[in-house]
PDB file of C-alpha atoms in Angstrom:
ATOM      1  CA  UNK A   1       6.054 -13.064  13.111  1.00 73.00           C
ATOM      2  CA  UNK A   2       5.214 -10.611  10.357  1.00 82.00           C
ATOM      3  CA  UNK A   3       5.525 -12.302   6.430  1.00 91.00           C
ATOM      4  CA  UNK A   4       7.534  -9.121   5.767  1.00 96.00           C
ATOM      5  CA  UNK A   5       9.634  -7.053   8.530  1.00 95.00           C
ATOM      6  CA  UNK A   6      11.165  -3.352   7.745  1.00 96.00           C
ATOM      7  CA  UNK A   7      12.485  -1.299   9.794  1.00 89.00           C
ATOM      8  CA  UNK A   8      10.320   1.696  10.896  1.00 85.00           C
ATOM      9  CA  UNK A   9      13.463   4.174  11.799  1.00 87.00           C
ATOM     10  CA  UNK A  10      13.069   7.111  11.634  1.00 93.00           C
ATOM     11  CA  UNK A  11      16.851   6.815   8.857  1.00 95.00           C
ATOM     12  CA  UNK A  12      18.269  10.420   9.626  1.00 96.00           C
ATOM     13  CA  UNK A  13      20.963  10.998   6.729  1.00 96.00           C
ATOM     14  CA  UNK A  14      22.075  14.545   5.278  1.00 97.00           C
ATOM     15  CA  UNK A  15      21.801  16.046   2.085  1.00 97.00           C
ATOM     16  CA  UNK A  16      23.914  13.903  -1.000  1.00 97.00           C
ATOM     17  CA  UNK A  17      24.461  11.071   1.306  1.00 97.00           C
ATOM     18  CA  UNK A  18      23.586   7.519  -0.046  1.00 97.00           C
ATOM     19  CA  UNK A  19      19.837   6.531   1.941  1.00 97.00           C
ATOM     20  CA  UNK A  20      20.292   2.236   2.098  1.00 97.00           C
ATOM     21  CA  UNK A  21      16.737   0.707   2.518  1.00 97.00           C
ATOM     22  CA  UNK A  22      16.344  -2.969   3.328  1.00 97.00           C
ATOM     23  CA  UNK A  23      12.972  -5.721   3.869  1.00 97.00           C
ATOM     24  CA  UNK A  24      12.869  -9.473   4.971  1.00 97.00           C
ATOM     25  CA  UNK A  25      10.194 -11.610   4.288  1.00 97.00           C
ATOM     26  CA  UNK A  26       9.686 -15.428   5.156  1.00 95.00           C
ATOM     27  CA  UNK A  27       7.481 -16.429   2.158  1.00 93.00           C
ATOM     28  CA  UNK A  28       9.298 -18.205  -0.746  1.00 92.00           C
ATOM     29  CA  UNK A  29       6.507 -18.166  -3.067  1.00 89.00           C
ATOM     30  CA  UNK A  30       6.998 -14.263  -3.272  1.00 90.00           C
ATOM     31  CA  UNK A  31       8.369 -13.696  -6.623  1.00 87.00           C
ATOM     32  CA  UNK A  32       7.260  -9.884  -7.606  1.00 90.00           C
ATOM     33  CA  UNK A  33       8.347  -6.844  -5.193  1.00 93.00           C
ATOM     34  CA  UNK A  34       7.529  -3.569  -4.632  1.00 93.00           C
ATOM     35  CA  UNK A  35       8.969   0.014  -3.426  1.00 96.00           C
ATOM     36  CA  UNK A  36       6.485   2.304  -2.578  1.00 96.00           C
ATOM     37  CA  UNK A  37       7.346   6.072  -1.352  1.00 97.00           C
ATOM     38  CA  UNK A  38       4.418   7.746   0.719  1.00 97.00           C
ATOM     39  CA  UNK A  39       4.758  11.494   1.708  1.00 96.00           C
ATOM     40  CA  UNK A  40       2.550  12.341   4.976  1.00 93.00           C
ATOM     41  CA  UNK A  41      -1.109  11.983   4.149  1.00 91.00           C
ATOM     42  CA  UNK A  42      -0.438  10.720   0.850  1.00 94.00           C
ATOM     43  CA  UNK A  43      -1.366   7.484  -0.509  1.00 95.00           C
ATOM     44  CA  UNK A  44       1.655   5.187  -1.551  1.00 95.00           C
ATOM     45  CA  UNK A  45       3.360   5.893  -4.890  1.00 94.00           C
ATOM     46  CA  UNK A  46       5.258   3.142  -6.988  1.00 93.00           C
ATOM     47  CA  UNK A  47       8.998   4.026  -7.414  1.00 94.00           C
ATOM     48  CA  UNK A  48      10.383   0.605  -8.049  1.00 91.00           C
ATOM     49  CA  UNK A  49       9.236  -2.816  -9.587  1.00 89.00           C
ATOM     50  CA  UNK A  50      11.502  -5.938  -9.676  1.00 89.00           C
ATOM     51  CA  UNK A  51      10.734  -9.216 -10.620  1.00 85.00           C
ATOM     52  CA  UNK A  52      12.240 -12.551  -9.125  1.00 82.00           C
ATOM     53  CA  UNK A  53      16.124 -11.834  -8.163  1.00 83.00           C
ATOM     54  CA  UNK A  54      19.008  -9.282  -9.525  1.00 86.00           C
ATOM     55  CA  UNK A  55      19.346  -5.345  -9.120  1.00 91.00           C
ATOM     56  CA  UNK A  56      17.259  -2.690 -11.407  1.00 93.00           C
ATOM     57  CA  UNK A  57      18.393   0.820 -11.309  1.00 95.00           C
ATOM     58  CA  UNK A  58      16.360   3.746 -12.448  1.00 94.00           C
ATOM     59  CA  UNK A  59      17.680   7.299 -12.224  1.00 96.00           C
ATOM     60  CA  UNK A  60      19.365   7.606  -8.427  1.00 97.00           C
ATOM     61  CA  UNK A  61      17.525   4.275  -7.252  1.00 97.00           C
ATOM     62  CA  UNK A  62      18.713   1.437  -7.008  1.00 97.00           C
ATOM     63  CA  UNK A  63      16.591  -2.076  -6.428  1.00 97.00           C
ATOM     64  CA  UNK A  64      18.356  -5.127  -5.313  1.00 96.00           C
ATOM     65  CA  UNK A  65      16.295  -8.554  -4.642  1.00 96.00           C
ATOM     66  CA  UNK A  66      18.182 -11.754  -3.278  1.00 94.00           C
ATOM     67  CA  UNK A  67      15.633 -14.520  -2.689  1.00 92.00           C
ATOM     68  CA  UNK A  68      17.820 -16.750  -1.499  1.00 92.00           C
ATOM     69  CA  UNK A  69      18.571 -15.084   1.530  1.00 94.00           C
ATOM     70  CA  UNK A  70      14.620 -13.237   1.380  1.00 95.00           C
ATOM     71  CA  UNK A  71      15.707  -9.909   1.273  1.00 95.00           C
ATOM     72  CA  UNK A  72      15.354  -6.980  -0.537  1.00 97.00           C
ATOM     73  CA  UNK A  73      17.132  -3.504  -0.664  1.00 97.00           C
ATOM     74  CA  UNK A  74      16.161  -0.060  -2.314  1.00 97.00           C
ATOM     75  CA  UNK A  75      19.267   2.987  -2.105  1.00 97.00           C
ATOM     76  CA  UNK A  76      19.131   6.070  -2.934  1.00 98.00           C
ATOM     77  CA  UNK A  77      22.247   7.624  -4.321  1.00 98.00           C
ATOM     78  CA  UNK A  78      22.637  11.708  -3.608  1.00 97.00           C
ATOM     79  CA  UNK A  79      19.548  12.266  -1.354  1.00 97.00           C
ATOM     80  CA  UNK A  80      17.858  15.205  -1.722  1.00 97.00           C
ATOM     81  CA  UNK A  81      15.556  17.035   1.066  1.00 97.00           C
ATOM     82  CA  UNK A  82      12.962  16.201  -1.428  1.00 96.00           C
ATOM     83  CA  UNK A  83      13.359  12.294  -0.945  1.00 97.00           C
ATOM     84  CA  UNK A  84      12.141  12.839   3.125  1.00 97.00           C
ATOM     85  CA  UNK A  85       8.910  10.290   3.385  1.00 97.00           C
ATOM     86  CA  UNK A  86       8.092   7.240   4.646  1.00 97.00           C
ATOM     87  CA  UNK A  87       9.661   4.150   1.839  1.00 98.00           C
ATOM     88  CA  UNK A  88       7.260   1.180   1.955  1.00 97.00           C
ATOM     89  CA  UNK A  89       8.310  -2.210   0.606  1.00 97.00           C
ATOM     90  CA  UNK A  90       5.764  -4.746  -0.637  1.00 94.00           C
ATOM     91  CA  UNK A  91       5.828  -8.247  -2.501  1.00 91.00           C
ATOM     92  CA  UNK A  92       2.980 -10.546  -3.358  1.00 88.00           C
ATOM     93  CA  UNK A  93       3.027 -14.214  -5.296  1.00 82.00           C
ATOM     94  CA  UNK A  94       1.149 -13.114  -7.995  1.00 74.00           C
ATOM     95  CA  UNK A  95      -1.001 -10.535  -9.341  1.00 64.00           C
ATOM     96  CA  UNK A  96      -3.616 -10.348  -6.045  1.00 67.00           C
ATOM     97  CA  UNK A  97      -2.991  -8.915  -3.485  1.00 81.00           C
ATOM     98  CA  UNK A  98       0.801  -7.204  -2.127  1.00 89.00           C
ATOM     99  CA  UNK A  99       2.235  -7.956   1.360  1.00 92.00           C
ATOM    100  CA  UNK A 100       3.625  -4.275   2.819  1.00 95.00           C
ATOM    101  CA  UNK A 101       6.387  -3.828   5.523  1.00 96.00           C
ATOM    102  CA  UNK A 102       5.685  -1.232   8.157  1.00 96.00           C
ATOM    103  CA  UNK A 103       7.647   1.131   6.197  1.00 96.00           C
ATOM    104  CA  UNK A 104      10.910   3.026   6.756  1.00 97.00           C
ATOM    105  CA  UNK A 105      10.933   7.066   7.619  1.00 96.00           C
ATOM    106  CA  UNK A 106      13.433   8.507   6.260  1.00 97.00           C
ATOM    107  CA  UNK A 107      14.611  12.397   6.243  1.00 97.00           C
ATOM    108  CA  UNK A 108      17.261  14.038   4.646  1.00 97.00           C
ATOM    109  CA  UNK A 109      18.558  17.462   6.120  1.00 96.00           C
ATOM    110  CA  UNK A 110      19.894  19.959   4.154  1.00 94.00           C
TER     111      UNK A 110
ATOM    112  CA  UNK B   1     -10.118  10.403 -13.914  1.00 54.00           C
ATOM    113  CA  UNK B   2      -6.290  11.036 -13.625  1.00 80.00           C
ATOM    114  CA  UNK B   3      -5.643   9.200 -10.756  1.00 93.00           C
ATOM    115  CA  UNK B   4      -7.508   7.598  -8.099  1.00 96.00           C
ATOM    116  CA  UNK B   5     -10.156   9.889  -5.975  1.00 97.00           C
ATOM    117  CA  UNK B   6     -11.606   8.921  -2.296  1.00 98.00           C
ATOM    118  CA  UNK B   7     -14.439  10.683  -0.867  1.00 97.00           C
ATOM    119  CA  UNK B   8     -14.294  11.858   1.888  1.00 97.00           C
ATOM    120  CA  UNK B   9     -10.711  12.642   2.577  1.00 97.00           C
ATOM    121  CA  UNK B  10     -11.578  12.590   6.058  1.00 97.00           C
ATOM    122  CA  UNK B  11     -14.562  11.265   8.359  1.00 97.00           C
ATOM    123  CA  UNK B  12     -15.397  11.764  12.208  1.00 98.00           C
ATOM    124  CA  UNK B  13     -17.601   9.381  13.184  1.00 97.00           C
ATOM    125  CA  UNK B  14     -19.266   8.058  16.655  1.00 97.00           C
ATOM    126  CA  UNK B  15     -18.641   4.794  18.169  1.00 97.00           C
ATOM    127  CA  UNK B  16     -21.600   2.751  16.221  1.00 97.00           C
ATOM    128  CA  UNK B  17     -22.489   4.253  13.234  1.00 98.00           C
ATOM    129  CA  UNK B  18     -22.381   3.358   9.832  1.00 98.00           C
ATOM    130  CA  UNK B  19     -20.404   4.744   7.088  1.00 98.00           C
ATOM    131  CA  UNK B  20     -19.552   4.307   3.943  1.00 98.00           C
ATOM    132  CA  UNK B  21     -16.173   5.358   1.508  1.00 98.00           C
ATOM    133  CA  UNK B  22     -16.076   5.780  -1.646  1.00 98.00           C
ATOM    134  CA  UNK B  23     -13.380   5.109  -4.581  1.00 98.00           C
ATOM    135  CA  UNK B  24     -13.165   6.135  -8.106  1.00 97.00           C
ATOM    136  CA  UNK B  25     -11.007   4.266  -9.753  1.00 96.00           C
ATOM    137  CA  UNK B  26      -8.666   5.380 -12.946  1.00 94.00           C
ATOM    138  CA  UNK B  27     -10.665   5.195 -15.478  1.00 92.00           C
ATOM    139  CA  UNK B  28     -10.459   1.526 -17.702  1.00 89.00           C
ATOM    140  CA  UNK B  29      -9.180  -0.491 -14.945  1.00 91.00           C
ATOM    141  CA  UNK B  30     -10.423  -3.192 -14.261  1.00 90.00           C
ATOM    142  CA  UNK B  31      -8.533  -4.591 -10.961  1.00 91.00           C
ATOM    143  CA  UNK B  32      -9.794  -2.103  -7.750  1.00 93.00           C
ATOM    144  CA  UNK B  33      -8.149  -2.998  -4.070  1.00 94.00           C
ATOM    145  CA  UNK B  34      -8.912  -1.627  -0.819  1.00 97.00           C
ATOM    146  CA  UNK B  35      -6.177  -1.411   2.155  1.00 97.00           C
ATOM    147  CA  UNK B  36      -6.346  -0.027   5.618  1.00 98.00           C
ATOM    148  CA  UNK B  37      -3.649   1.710   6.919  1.00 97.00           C
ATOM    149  CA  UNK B  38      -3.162   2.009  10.877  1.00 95.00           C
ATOM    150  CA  UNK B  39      -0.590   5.021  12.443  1.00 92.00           C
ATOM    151  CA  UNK B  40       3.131   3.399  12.094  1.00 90.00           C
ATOM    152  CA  UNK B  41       2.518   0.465  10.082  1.00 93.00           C
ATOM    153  CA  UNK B  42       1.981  -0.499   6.280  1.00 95.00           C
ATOM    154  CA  UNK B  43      -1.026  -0.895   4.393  1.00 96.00           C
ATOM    155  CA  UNK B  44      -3.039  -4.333   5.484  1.00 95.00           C
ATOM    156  CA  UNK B  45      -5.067  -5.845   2.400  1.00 94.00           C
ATOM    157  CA  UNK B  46      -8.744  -5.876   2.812  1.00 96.00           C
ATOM    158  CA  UNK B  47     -10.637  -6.764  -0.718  1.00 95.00           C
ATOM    159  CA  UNK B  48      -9.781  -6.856  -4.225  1.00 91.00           C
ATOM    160  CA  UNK B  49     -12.443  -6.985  -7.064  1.00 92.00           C
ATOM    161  CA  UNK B  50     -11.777  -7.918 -10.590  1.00 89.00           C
ATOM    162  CA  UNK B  51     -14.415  -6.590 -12.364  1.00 88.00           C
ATOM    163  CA  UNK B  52     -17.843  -6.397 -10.404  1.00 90.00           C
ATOM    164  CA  UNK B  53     -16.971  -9.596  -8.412  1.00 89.00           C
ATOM    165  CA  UNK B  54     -15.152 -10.038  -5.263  1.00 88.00           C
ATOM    166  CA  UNK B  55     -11.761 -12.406  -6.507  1.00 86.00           C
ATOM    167  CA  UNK B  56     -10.521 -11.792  -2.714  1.00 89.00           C
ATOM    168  CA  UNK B  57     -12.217 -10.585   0.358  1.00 93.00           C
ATOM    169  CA  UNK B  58      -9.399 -12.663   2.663  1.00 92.00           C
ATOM    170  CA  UNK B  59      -8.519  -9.242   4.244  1.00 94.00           C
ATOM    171  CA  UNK B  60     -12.410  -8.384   5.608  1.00 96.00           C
ATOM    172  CA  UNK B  61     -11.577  -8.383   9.174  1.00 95.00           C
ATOM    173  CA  UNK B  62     -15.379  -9.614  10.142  1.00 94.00           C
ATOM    174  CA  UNK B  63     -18.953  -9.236   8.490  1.00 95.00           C
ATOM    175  CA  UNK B  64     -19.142  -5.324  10.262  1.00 97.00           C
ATOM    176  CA  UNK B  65     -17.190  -4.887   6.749  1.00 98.00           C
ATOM    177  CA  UNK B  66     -18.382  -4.956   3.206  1.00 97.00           C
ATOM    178  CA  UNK B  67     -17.303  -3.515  -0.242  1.00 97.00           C
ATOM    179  CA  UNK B  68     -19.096  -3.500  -3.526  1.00 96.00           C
ATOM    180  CA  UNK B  69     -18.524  -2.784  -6.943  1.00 95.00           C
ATOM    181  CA  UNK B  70     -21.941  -3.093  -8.613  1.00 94.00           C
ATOM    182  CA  UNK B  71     -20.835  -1.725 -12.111  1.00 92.00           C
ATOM    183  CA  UNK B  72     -17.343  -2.741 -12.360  1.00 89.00           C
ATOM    184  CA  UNK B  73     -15.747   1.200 -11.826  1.00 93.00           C
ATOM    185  CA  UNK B  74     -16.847   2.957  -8.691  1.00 97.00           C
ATOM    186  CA  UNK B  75     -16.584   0.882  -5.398  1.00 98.00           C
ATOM    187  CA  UNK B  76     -17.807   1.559  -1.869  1.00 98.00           C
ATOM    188  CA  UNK B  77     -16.302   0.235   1.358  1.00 98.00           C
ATOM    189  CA  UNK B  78     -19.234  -0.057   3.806  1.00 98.00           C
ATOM    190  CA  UNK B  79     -18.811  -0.289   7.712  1.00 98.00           C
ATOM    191  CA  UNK B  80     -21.524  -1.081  10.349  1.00 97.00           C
ATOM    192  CA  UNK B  81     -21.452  -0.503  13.886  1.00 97.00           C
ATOM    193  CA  UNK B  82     -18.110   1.389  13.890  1.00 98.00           C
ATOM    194  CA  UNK B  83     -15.534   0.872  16.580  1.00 97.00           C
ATOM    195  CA  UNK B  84     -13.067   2.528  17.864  1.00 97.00           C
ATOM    196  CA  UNK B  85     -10.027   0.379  16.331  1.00 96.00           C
ATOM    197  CA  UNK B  86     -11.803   0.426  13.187  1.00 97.00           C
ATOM    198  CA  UNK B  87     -10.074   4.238  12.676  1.00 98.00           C
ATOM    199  CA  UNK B  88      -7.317   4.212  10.239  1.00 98.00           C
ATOM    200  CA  UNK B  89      -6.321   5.349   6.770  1.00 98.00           C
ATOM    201  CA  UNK B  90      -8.662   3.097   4.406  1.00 98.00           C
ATOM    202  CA  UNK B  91      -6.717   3.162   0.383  1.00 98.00           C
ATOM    203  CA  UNK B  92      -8.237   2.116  -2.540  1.00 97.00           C
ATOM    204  CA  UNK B  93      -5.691   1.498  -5.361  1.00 95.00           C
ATOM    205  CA  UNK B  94      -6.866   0.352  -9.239  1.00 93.00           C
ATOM    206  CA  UNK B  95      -4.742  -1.715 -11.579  1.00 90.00           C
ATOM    207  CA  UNK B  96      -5.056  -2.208 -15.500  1.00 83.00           C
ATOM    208  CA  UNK B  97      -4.823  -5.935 -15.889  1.00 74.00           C
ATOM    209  CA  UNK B  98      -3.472  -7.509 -18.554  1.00 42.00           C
ATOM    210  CA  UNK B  99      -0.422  -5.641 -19.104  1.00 46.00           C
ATOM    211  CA  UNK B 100       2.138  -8.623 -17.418  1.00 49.00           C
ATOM    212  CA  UNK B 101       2.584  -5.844 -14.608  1.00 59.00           C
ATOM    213  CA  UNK B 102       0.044  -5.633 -11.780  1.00 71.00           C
ATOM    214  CA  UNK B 103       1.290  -1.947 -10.759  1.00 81.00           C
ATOM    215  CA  UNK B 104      -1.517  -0.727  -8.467  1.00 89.00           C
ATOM    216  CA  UNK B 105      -1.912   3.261  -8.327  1.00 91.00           C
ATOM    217  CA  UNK B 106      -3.170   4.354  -4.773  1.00 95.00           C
ATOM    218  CA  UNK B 107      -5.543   7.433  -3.955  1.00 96.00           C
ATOM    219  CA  UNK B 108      -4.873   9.692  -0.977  1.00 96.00           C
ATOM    220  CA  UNK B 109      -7.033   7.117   1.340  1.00 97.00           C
ATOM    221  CA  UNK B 110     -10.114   8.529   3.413  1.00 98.00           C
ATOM    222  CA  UNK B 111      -8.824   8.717   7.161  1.00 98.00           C
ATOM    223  CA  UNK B 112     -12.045   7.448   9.178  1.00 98.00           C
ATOM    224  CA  UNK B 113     -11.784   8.525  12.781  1.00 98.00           C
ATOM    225  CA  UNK B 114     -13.880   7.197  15.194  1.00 98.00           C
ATOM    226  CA  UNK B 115     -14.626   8.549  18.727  1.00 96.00           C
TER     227      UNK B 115
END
């Protein structure tokens, strides 16, 4: 079993819906996690940073991290065509290396 | 540099050879990572040097791998004897320590295909 699991998809939603995003992970001793977007032969870029549990919102996204239960959520609120890539989470236990999920494609028709 | 640059962008390759991929790191930080990324899946951790040292080479999948750093900016990712699973997307991402976030910026990753 993976340390983190995501959901590959492909998430098909249209335009100004919200996109919901979600990771598990088995390792307690993660404390710092990641969203990463990546468009197609890109490399990843950071969109959201959270630290230990509670929500963070910046702009239309949304970060939500519940370490009791070991899972983590990104949304998107009024997806654009624009948002379509591939939404990566990763966590890590301190400032080494990050653990990344398989990633989530999403696209967002017009 | 602005942002993180790999050379090459992309490399085709026969099954045994040796090559080598390059990162330039932004410039001042100190904190330089390499990933590899297969089709479908995330990026899997390979190395991490703080500084000139290795602090973590956990992710080395065997010794055909090695990465150096011999100046504390520019790092190479060296590969012997090349294999076919060995093609993927290989990322190199730098960090600026020291700031109480450990936000890594990635390149565009050098996608080594080998036939």
């Amino acid at each position: 079993q993976k340390e983190v699991e995501q959901d590959p998809g492909p998430l098909s939603v249209p335009e100004g819906a919200i996109v919901s995003l979600n990771c598990t992970y088995s390792n307690s001793a993660f404390q710092y996690f990641m969203w990463y977007r990546q468009y197609s032969r890109k490399g990843p870029e950071l969109l959201m940073y959270t630290y230990s549990s509670g929500n963070k919102e910046d702009g239309r996204f949304t970060a939500q991290v519940d370490k009791s239960s070991k899972y983590i959520s990104l949304f998107i609120r009024d997806s654009q065509p624009s948002d379509s890539a591939t939404y990566l989470c990763a966590m890590t236990d301190s400032w080494g290396k990050l653990q990344f999920g398989a990633g989530t494609q999403v696209v967002v028709t017009p | 540099g602005a942002g993180v640059s790999q050379t090459p962008s992309n490399k085709v390759t026969e099954k045994g050879k040796y090559v080598e991929l390059r990162c330039d790191p932004i410039s001042g930080h100190t904190a330089l990572y390499w990933y590899r990324q297969s089709l479908g899946q995330g990026p899997e951790f390979l190395i991490y040097f703080q500084g000139t040292g290795a602090a973590d080479d956990s992710g080395l999948p065997n010794d055909r791998f090695f990465a150096v750093r011999p100046e504390g900016s520019v790092s190479t990712l060296k590969i012997q004897r090349t294999e076919r699973g060995d093609s993927a997307v290989y990322l190199c991402a730098s960090s600026l320590r020291g700031t109480g976030a450990n936000v890594l910026t990635f390149g565009a990753g050098s996608r080594l295909t080998v036939l």
